[in-house]
Coordinates of C-alpha atoms in Angstrom, one line a residue:
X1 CA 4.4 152.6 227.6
X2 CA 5.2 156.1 226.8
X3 CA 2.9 158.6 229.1
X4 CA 5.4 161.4 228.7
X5 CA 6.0 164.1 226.5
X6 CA 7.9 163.5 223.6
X7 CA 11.3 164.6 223.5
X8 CA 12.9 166.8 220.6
X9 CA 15.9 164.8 220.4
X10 CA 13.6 161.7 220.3
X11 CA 11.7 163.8 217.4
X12 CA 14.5 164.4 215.5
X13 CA 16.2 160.9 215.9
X14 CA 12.6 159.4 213.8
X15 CA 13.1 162.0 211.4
X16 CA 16.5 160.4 211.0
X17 CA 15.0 157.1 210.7
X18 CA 12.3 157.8 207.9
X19 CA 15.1 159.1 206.0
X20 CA 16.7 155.8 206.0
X21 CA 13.4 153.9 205.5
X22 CA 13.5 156.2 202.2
X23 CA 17.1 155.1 201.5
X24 CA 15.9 151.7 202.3
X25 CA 12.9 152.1 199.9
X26 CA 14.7 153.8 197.2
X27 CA 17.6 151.2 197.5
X28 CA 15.2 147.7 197.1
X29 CA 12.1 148.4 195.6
X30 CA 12.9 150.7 192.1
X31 CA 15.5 148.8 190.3
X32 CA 17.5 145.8 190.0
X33 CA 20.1 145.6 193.3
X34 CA 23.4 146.6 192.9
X35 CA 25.9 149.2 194.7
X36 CA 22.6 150.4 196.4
X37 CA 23.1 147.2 199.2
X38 CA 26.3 148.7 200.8
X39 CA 25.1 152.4 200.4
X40 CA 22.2 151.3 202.7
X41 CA 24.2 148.9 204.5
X42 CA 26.6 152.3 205.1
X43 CA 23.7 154.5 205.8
X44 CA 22.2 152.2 208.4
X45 CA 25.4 151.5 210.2
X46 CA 25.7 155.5 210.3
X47 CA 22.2 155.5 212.1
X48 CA 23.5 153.3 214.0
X49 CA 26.4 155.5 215.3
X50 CA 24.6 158.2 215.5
X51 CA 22.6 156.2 218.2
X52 CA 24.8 154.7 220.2
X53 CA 28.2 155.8 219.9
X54 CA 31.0 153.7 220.0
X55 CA 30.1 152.1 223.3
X56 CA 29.3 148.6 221.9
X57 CA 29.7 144.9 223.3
X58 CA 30.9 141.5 222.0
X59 CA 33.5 143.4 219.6
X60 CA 35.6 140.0 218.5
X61 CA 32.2 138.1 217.1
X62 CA 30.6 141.4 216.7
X63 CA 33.8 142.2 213.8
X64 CA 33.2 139.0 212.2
X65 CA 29.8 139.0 211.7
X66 CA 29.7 142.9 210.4
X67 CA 32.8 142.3 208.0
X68 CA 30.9 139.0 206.4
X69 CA 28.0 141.8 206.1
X70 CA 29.8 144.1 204.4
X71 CA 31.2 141.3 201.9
X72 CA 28.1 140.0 201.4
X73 CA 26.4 143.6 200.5
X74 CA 29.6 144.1 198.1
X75 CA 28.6 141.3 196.2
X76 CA 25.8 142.6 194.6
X77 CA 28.0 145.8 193.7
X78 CA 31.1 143.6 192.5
X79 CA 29.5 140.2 191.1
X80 CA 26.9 139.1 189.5
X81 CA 25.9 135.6 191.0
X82 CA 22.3 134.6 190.5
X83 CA 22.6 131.4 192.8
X84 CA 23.3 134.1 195.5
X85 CA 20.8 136.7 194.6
X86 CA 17.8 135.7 196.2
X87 CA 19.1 134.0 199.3
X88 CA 21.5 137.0 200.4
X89 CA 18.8 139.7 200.2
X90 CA 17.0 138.0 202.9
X91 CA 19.7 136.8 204.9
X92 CA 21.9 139.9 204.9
X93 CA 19.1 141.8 206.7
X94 CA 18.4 138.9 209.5
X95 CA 22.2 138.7 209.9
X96 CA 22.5 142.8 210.3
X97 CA 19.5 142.1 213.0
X98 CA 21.5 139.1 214.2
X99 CA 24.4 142.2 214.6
X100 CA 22.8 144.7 216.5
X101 CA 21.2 143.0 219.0
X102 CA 24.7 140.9 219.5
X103 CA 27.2 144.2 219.9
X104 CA 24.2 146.0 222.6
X105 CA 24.3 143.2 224.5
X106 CA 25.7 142.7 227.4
X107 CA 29.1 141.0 227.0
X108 CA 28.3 137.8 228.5
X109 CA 25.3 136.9 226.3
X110 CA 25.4 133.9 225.0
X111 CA 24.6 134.9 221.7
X112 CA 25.3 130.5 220.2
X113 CA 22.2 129.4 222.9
X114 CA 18.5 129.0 221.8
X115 CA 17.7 131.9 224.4
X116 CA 19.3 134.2 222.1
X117 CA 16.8 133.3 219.1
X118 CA 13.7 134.5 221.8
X119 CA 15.7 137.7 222.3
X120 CA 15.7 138.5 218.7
X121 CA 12.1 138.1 218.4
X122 CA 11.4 139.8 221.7
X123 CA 13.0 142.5 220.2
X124 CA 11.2 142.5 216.9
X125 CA 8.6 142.5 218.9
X126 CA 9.0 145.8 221.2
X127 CA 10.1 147.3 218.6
X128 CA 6.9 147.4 217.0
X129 CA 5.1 148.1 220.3
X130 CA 7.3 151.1 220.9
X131 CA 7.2 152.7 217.6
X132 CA 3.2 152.3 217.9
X133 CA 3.1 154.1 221.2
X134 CA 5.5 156.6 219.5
X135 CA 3.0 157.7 216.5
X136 CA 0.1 157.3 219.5
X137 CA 2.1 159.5 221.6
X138 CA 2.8 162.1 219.1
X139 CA -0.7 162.3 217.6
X140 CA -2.3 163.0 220.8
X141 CA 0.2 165.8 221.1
X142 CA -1.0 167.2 218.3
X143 CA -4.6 166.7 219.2
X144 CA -4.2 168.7 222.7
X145 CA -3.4 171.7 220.6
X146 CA -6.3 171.4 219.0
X147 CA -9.4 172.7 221.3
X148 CA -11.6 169.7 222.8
X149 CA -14.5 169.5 220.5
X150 CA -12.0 169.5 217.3
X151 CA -9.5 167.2 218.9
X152 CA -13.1 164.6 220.2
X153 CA -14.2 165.1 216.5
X154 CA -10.7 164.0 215.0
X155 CA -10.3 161.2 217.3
X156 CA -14.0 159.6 216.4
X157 CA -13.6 160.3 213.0
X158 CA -10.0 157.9 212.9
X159 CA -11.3 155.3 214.8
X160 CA -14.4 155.3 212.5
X161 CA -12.2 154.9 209.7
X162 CA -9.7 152.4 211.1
X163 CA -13.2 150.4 212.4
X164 CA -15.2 151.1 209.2
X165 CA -12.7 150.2 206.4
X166 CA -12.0 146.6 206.9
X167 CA -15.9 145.8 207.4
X168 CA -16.4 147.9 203.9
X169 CA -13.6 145.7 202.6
X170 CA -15.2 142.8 203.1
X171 CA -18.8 144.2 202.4
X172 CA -17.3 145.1 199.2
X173 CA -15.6 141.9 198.3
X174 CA -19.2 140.2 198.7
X175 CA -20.7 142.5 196.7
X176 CA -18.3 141.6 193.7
X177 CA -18.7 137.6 194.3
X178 CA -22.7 138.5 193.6
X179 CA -22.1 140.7 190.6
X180 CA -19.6 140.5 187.6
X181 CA -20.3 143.9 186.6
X182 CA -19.9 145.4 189.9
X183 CA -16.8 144.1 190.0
X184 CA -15.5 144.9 187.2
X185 CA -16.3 148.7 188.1
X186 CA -14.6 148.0 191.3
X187 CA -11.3 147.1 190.1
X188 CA -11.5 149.8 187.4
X189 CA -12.2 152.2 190.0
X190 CA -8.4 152.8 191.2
X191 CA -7.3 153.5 187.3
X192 CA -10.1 156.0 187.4
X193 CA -9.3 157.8 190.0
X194 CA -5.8 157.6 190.7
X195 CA -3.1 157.5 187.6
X196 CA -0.9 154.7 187.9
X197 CA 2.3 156.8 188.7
X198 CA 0.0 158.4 191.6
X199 CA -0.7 155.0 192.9
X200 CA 2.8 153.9 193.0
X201 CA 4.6 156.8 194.6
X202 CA 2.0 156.0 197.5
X203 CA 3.0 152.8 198.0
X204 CA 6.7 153.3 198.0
X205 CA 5.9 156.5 200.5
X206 CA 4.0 154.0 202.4
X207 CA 6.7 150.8 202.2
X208 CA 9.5 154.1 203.0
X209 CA 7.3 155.2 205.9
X210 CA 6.9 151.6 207.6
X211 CA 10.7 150.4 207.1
X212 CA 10.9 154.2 209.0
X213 CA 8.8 152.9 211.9
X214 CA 10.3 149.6 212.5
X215 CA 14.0 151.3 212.0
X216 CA 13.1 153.8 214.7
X217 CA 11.4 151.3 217.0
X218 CA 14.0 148.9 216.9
X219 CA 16.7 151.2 217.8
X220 CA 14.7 152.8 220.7
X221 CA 14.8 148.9 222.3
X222 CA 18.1 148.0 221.4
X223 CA 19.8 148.3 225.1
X224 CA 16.5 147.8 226.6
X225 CA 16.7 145.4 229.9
X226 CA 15.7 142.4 229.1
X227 CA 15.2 140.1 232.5
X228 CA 11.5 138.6 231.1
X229 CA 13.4 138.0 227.4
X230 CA 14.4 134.4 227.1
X231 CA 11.7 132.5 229.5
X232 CA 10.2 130.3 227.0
X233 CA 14.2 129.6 225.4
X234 CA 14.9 128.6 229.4
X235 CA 12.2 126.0 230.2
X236 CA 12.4 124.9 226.6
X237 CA 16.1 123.7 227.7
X238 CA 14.8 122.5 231.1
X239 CA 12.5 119.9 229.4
X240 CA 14.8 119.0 227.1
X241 CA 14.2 114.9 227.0
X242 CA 17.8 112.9 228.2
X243 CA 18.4 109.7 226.5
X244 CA 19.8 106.7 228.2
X245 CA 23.3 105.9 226.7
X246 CA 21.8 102.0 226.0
X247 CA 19.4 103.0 223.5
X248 CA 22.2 104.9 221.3
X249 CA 24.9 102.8 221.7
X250 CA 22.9 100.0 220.2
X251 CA 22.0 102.4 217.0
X252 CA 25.6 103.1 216.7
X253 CA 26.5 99.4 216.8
X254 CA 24.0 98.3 214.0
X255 CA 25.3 101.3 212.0
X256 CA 29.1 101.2 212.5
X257 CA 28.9 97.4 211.3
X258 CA 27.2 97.9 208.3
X259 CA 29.4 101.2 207.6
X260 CA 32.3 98.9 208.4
X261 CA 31.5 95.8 206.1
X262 CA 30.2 98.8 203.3
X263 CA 33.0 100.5 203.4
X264 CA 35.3 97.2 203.2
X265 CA 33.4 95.6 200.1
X266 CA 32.9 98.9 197.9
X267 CA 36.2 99.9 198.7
X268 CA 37.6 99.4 194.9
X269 CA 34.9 100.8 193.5
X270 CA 35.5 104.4 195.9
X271 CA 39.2 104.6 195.1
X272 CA 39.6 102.2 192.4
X273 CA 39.7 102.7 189.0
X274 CA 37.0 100.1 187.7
X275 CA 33.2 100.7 187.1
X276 CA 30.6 98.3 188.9
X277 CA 28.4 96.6 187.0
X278 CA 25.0 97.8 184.9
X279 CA 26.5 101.3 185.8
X280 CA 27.9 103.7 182.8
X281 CA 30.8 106.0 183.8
X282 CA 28.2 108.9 185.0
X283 CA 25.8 106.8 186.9
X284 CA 28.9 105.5 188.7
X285 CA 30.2 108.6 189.7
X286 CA 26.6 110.6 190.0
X287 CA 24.5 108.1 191.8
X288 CA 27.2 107.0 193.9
X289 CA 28.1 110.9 195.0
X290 CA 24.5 111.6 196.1
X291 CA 23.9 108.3 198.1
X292 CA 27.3 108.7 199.9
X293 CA 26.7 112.2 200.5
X294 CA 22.8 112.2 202.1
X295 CA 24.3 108.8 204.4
X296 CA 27.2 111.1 205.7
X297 CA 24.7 113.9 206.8
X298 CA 22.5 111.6 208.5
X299 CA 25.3 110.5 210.4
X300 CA 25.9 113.9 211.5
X301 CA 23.0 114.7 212.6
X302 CA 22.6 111.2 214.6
X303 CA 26.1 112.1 216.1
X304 CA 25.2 115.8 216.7
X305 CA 21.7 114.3 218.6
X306 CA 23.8 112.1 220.7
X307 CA 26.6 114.3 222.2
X308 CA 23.9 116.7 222.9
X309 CA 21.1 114.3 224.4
X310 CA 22.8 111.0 225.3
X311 CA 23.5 110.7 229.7
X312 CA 27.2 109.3 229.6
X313 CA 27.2 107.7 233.0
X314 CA 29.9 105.4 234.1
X315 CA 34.0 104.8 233.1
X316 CA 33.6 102.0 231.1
X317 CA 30.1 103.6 228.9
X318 CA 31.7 106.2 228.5
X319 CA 34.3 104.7 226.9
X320 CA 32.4 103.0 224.4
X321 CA 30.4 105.3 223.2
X322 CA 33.6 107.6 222.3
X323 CA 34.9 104.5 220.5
X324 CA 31.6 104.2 218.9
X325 CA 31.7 107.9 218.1
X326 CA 34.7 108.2 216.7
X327 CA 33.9 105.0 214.3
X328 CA 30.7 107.1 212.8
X329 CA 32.7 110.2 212.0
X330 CA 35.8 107.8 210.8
X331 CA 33.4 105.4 208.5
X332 CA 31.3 108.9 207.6
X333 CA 34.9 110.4 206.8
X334 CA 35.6 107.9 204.0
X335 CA 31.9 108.3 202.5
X336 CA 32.9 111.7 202.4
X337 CA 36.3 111.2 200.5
X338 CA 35.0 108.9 198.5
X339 CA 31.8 111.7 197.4
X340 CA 34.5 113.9 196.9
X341 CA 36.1 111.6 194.5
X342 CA 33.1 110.4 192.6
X343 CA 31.8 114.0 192.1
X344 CA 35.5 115.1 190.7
X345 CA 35.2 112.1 187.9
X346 CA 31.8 113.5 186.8
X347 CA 33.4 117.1 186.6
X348 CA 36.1 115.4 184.7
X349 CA 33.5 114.3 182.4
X350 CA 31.0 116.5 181.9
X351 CA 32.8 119.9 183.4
X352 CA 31.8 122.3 185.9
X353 CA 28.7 123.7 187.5
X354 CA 27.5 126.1 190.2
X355 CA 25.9 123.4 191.6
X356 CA 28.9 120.9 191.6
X357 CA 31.5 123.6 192.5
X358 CA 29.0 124.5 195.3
X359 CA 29.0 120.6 196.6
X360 CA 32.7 120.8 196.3
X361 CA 32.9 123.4 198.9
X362 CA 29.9 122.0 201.2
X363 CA 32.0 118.9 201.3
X364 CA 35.4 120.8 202.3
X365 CA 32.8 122.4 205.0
X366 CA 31.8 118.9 206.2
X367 CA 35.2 117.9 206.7
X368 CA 36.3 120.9 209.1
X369 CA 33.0 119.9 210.6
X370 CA 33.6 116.8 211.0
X371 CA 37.0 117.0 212.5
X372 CA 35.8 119.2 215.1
X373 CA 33.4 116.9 216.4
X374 CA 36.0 114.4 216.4
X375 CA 37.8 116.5 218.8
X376 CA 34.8 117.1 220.7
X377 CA 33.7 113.4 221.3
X378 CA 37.2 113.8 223.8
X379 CA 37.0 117.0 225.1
X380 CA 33.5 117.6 226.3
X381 CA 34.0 121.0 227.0
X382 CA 34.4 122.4 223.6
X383 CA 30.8 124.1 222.1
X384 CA 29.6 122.7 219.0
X385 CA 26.8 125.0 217.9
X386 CA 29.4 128.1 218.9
X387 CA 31.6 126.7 216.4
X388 CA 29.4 125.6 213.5
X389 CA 27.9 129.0 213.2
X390 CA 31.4 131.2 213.1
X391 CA 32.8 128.4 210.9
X392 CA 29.4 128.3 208.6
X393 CA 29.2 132.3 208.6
X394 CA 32.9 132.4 207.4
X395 CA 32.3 129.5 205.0
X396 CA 29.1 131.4 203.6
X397 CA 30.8 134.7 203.7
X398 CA 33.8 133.1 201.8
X399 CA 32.1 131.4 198.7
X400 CA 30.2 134.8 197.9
X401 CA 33.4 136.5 197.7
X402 CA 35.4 134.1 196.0
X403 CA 33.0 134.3 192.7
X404 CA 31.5 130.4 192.3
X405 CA 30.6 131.5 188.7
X406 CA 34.0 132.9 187.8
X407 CA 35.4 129.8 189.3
X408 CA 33.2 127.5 187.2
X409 CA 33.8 129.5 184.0
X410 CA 37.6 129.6 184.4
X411 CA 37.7 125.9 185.6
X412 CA 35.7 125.2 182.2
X413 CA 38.1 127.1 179.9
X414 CA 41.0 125.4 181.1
X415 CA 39.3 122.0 180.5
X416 CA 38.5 123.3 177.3
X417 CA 42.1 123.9 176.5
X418 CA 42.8 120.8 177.7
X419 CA 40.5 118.8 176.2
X420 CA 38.8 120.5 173.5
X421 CA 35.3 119.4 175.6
X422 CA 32.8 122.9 176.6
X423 CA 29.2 123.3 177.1
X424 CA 28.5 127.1 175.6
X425 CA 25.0 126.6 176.4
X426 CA 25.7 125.8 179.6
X427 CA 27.6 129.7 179.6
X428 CA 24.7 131.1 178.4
X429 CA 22.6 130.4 181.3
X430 CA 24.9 132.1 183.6
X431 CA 25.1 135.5 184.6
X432 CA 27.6 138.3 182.8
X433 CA 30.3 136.5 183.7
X434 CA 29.4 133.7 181.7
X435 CA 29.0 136.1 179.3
X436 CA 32.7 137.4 180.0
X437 CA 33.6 133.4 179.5
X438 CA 32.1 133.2 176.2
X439 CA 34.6 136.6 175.3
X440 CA 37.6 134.3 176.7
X441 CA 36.5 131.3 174.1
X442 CA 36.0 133.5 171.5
X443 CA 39.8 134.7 171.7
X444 CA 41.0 131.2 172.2
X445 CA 39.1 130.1 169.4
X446 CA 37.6 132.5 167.0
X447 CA 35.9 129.3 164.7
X448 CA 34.3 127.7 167.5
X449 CA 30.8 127.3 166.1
X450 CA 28.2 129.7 166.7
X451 CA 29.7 131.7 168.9
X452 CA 30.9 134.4 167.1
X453 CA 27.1 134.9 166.0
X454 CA 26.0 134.7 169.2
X455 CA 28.4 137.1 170.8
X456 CA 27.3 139.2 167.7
X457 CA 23.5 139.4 168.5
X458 CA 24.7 140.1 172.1
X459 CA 27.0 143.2 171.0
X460 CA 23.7 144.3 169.0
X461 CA 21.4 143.8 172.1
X462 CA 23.4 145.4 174.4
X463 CA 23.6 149.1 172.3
X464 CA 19.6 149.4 173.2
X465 CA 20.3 149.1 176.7
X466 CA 20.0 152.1 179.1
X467 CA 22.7 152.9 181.2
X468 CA 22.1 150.8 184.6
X469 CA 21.1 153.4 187.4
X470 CA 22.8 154.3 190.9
X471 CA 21.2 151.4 192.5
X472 CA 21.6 148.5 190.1
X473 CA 25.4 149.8 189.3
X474 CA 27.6 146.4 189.3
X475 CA 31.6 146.3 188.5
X476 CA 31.2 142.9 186.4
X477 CA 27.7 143.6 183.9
X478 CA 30.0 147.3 183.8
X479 CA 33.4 146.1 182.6
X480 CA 31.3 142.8 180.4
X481 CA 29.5 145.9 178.5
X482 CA 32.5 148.0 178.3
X483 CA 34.6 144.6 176.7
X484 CA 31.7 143.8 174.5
X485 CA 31.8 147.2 172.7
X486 CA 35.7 147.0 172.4
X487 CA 35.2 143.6 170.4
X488 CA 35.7 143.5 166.8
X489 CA 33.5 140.8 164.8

């Protein structure tokens, strides 16, 4: 893969990429993530740059996509969500991936097709191989300035070692299932000879030095031809099974008239204002959201299945199954009002959540959704999957930078205000802003019970804190602390 001499420029460029493995290290593996996500999301964009210039593809989807990466990374330095937390520190980096490979593209990639997934991992992939071949490359190098018997000696003596550990692994592992003191010496043995500081610089060196390698080898492929990439994506699509249109029309027909007689005889209890029933207020509006909701997703994903695998062959079968189409999105678009509905009594009742602000906004989502594919069933030509994914990145992108817990905790005061109804436990649970929420009640009503003991013991537990360091630094937990020690008690 490499039977050349390694260039200086090419030297100097993985240099440049184990320094931003030791960003990426230093940024995600010593504290608690904060402002350190965009300074590595700006340090690996500047690699980037440094790479390739300005001379990139796709530049309309390429925009979107890096400007929802760039809010999401803010996040961490300007919120404090925990719903979010998790999720975006594994999706941000398969979305910058997701980037890259879509703006050195070619500009007629067609980056919405299931080809494109194979081109990610082919690239993953090379990536690897080529930063292998790299470190191969460059230690034989070395080796020829070495004279021959030093250089044979060197070589015998690594693959010794790279042959000989994992067999003394598991010769050693054996060894402890057969004797409990043995073991026990064994797992002392690191303490013993290595201090615990020792240990741990060598495996952040080690987790710096392989982020390094994959950086560097991904990069090197980037613009890589790529005729063989996509093969298996390509005949997976050729043997893609067609259905004949009979077979779906007659699902659509069983479930439209259900749907339609449903819809008909619960219609008072959607949009009316009586109860069914054996059902208390909360049951009515809980059980009914969830049961509405899960129907109108499987209807989705029946329609979705259908425009994409169903043969419409013939005027006149054509035309029924658009009618029949358009019933399941119309029938699935008043299951979906009426969740909406239901859902908004139970917040009426018993206030807001992440979660139900969260299914708030999914539902919104399902609507746009769903009137796209209305539009669809009519004009063939229009791409679904192309669509869902700029309108689900933008929807994504959008409900990290609105602040869901800010929403919730605002949305809950002015209920309060309203009603006199709050759940501070419910506060308490949330992140600093909920802390910042409890603040809010406290100056709206200083005798609310226990809180003014509670935000006491706060004020108290928040003067033993350390300062947070340059990588967990966050706007919100910064001006929460600052508030906190202006409060008087």
């Amino acid at each position: 893969m490499m039977e050349r001499q390694i260039r200086w420029r090419e030297v100097l460029f993985f240099i440049t990429c184990l320094l931003l493995g030791v960003l990426g290290e230093l940024s995600f593996f010593h504290e608690q993530i904060g402002m350190s996500f965009l300074i590595f999301i700006s340090g690996f964009y500047a690699v980037l740059l440094i790479r390739f210039g300005l001379g990139f593809s796709n530049r309309r989807i390429g925009i979107l996509i890096m400007a929802s990466i760039w809010i999401l990374a803010g996040t961490y330095a300007f919120y404090d969500q925990h719903i979010f937390y998790e999720l975006n520190v594994l999706l941000i980096p398969v979305l910058t991936f997701f980037h890259v490979v879509l703006i050195t593209r070619p500009t007629h990639v067609k980056w919405s097709k299931l080809n494109f997934v194979f081109l990610l991992l082919q690239k993953i992939k090379e990536g690897i191989m080529y930063a292998a071949a790299f470190i191969n490359q460059m230690t034989s190098q070395v080796f020829k300035r070495l004279n021959t018997r030093a250089a044979g000696v060197a070589k015998q003596v690594t693959i010794g070692l790279l042959l000989g550990l994992p067999i003394l692994f598991a010769m050693t592992l054996l060894l402890m299932s057969a004797d409990r003191v043995f073991a026990d010496v064994m797992l002392k043995l690191p303490s013993i000879l290595f201090d615990a500081r020792a240990l741990q610089n060598v495996v952040h060196g080690v987790i710096a030095l392989l982020m390094g390698l994959l950086f560097f080898g991904v990069f090197q492929v980037l613009k890589r031809s790529d005729e063989q990439n996509g093969t298996e994506g390509r005949e997976l699509l050729k043997s893609r099974v067609r259905w004949n249109a009979v077979t779906p029309l007659t699902i659509l027909f069983l479930l439209n008239s259900v749907y339609v007689i449903f819809t008909v005889i619960q219609f008072k209890y959607f949009f009316g204002e009586g109860l069914q029933d054996g059902f208390t207020y909360a049951e009515y509006a809980r059980r009914g959201f969830f049961e509405l909701l899960f129907v109108t997703l499987i209807n989705w994903s029946l329609l979705i299945t259908f425009l994409k695998m169903v043969n419409m062959k013939g005027r006149w079968m054509k035309r029924v199954l658009r009618l029949m189409y358009a019933l399941l999105v119309a029938v699935s678009a008043v299951m979906l009002l009426s969740s909406y509905q239901r859902l908004g009594l139970y917040e009426a009742a018993y206030g807001y959540t992440v979660e139900r602000v969260m299914a708030h906004a999914c539902m919104l989502l399902l609507m746009v959704i769903f009137a796209y594919t209305f539009i669809r069933i009519w004009i063939e030509r229009l791409a679904l999957l192309h669509f869902y994914l700029i309108v689900g990145l933008v929807f994504y992108t959008g409900i990290n930078a609105a602040g869901i817990e800010k929403i919730v905790v605002e949305n809950n005061l002015e209920r309060y205000e309203a009603n006199g109804k709050i759940d501070i436990d419910y506060f308490k649970n949330l992140s600093w802003t909920g802390l910042a929420g409890l603040m809010d009640l406290y100056e709206l009503d200083p005798e609310y019970p226990g809180l003014e003991e509670y935000l006491e013991k706060q004020k108290q537990h928040l003067k033993g804190k350390e300062d947070d360091s340059w990588q967990s630094f966050n706007m919100t937990r910064d001006r929460v602390k600052e508030r906190m020690e202006g409060m008087e008690f």
